[in-house]
PDB file of C-alpha atoms in Angstrom:
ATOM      1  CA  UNK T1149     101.546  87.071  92.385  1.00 82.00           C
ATOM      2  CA  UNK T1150     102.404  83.707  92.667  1.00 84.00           C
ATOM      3  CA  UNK T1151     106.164  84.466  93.757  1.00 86.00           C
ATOM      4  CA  UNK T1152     104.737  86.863  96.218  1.00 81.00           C
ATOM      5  CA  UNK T1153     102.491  83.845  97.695  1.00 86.00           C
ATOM      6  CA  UNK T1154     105.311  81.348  97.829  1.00 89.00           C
ATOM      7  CA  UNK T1155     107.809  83.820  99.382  1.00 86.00           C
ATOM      8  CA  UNK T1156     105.148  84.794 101.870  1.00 88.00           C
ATOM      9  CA  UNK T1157     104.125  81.341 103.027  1.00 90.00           C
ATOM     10  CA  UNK T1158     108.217  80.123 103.168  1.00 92.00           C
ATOM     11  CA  UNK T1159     108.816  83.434 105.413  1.00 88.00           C
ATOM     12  CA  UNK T1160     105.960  82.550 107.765  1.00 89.00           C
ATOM     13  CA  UNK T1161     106.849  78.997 107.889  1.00 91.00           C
ATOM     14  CA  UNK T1162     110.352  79.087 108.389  1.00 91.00           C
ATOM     15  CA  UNK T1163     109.956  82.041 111.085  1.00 91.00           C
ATOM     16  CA  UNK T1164     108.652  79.444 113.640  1.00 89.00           C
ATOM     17  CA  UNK T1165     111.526  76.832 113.838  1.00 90.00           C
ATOM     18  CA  UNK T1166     114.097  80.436 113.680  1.00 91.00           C
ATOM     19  CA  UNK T1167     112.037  81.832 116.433  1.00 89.00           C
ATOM     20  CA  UNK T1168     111.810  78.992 118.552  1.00 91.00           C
ATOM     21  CA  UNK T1169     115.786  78.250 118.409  1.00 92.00           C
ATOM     22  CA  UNK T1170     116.242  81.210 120.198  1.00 92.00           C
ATOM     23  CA  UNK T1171     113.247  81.011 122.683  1.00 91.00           C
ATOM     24  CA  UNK T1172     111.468  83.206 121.058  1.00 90.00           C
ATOM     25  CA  UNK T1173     108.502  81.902 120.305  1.00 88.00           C
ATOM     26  CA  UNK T1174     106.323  84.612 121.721  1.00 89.00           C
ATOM     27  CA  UNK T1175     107.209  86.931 118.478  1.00 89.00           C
ATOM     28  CA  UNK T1176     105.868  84.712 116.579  1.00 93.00           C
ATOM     29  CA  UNK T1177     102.313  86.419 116.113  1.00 91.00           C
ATOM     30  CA  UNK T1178     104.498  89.683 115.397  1.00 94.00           C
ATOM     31  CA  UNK T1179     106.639  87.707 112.496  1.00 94.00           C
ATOM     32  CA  UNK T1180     103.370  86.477 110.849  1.00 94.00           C
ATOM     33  CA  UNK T1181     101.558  90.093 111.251  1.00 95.00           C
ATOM     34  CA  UNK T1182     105.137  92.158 109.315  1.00 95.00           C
ATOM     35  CA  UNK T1183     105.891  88.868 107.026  1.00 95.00           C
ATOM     36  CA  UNK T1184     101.958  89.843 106.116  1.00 93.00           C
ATOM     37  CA  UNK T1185     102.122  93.558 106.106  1.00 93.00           C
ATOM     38  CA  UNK T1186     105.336  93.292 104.012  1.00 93.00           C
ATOM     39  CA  UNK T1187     104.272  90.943 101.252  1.00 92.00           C
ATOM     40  CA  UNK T1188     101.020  93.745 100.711  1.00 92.00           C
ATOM     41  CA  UNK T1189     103.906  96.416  99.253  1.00 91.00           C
ATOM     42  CA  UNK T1190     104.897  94.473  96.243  1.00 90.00           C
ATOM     43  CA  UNK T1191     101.027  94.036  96.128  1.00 87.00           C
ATOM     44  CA  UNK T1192     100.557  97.336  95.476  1.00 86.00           C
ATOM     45  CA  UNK T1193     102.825  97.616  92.852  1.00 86.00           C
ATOM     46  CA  UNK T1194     101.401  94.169  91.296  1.00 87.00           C
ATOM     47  CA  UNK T1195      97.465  95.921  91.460  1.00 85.00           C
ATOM     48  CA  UNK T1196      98.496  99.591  91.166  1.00 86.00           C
ATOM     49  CA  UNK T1197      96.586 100.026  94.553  1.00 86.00           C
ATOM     50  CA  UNK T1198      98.208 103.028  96.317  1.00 91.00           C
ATOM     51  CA  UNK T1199      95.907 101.180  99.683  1.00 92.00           C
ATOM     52  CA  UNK T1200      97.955  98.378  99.596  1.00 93.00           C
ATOM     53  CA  UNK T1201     101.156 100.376 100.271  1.00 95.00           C
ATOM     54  CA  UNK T1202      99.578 101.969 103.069  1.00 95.00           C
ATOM     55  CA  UNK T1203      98.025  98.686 104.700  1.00 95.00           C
ATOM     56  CA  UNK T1204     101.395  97.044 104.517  1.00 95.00           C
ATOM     57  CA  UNK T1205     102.938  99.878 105.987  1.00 96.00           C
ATOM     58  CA  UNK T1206     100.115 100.173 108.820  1.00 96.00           C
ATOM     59  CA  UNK T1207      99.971  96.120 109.354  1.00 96.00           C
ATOM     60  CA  UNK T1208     103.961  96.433 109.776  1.00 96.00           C
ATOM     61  CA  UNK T1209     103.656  99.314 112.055  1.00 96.00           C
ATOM     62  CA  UNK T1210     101.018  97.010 113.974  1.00 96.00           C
ATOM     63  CA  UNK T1211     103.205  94.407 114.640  1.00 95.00           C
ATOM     64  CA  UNK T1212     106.221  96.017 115.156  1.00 96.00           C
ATOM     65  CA  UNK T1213     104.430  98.831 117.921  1.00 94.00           C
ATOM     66  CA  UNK T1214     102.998  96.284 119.369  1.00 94.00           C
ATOM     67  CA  UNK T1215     106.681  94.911 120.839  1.00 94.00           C
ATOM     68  CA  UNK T1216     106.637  98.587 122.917  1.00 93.00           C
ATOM     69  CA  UNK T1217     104.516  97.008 124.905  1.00 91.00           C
ATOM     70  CA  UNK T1218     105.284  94.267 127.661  1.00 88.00           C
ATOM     71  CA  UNK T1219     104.505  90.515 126.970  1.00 82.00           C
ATOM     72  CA  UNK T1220     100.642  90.196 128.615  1.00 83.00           C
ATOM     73  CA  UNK T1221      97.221  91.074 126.712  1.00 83.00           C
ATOM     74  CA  UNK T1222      97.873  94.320 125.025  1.00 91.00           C
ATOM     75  CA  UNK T1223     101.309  93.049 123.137  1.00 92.00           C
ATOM     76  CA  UNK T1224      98.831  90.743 120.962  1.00 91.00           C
ATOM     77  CA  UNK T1225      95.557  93.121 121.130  1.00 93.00           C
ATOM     78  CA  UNK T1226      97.292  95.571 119.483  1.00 94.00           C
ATOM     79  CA  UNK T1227      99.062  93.558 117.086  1.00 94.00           C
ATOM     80  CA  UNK T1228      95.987  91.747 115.851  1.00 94.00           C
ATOM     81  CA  UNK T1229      93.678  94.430 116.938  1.00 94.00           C
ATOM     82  CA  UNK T1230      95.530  96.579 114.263  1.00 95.00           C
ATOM     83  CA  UNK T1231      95.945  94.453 111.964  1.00 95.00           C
ATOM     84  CA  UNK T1232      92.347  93.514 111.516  1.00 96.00           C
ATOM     85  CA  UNK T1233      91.544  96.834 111.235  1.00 96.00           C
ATOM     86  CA  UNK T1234      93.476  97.452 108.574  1.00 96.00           C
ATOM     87  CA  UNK T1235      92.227  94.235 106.778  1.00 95.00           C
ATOM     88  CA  UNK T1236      88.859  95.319 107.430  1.00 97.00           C
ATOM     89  CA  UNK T1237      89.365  98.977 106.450  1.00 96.00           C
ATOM     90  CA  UNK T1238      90.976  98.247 103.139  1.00 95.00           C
ATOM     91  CA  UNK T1239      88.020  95.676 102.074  1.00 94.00           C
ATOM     92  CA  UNK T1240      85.499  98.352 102.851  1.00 94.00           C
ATOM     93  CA  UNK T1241      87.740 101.156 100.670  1.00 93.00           C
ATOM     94  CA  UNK T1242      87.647  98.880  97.845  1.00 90.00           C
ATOM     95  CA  UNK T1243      84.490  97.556  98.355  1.00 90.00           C
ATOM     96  CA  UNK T1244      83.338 101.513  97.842  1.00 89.00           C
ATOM     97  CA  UNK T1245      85.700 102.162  95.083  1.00 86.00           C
ATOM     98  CA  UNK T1246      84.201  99.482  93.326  1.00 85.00           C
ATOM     99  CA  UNK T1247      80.167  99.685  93.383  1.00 84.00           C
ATOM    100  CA  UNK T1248      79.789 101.110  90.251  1.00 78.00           C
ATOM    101  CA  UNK T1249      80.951  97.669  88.975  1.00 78.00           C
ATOM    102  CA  UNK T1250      78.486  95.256  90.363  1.00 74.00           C
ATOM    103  CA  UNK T1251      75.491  94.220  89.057  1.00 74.00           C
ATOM    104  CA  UNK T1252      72.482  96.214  89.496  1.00 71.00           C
ATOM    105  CA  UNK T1253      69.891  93.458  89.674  1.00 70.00           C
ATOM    106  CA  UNK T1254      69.878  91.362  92.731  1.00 66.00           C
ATOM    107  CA  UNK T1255      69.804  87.722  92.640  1.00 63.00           C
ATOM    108  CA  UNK T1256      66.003  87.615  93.579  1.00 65.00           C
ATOM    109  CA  UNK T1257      65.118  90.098  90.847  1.00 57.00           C
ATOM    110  CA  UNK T1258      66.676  88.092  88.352  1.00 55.00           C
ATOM    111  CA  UNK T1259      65.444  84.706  89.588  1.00 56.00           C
ATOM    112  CA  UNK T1260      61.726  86.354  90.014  1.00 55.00           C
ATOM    113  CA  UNK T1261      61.834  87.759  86.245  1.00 53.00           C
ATOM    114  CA  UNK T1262      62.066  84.342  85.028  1.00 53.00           C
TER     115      UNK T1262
END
């Protein structure tokens, strides 16, 4: 996991300076968004999450789609549009998945036992 971190954080880091040597520096919400949606695939793996496969592959698709469209609002809407969504839809799938794991009490019912 902790490989997976580091090589993330170098990749996003180092994208900026490489970007911005060749004037580029409008791609650089698209480098963060696949640098993201590609560290989720070894992820997957790591968790043995099949989600995490697909998020990295939809978050990738995001930002990469996203450069059919011409530079003004709707190149970054639909790069972080998408990519939120994603976020947000995978929290909710495991949030279901995993229910039957939390507590049943609440932290009032426990606190008004007492």
């Amino acid at each position: 996991f902790g490989v997976n971190l580091v090589t993330e954080v170098a990749a996003i880091i180092l994208g900026g300076p490489i970007l911005a040597h060749f004037h580029r520096d409008d791609l650089y919400p698209q480098w963060v968004n696949l640098v993201v949606g590609i560290h989720f695939l070894p992820l997957g793996k790591l968790f043995k999450l099949r989600i995490y496969y697909v998020a990295g592959a939809a978050i990738s698709l995001f930002a990469l789609g996203s450069l059919l469209f011409p530079p003004n609002y709707l190149r970054p809407a639909v790069n972080a549009g998408g990519t939120g969504i994603t976020l947000w839809t995978v929290a909710v799938v495991i949030l279901i998945k995993n229910l039957a794991y939390l507590p049943t009490k609440t932290a009032l019912s426990v606190s008004a036992g007492q």
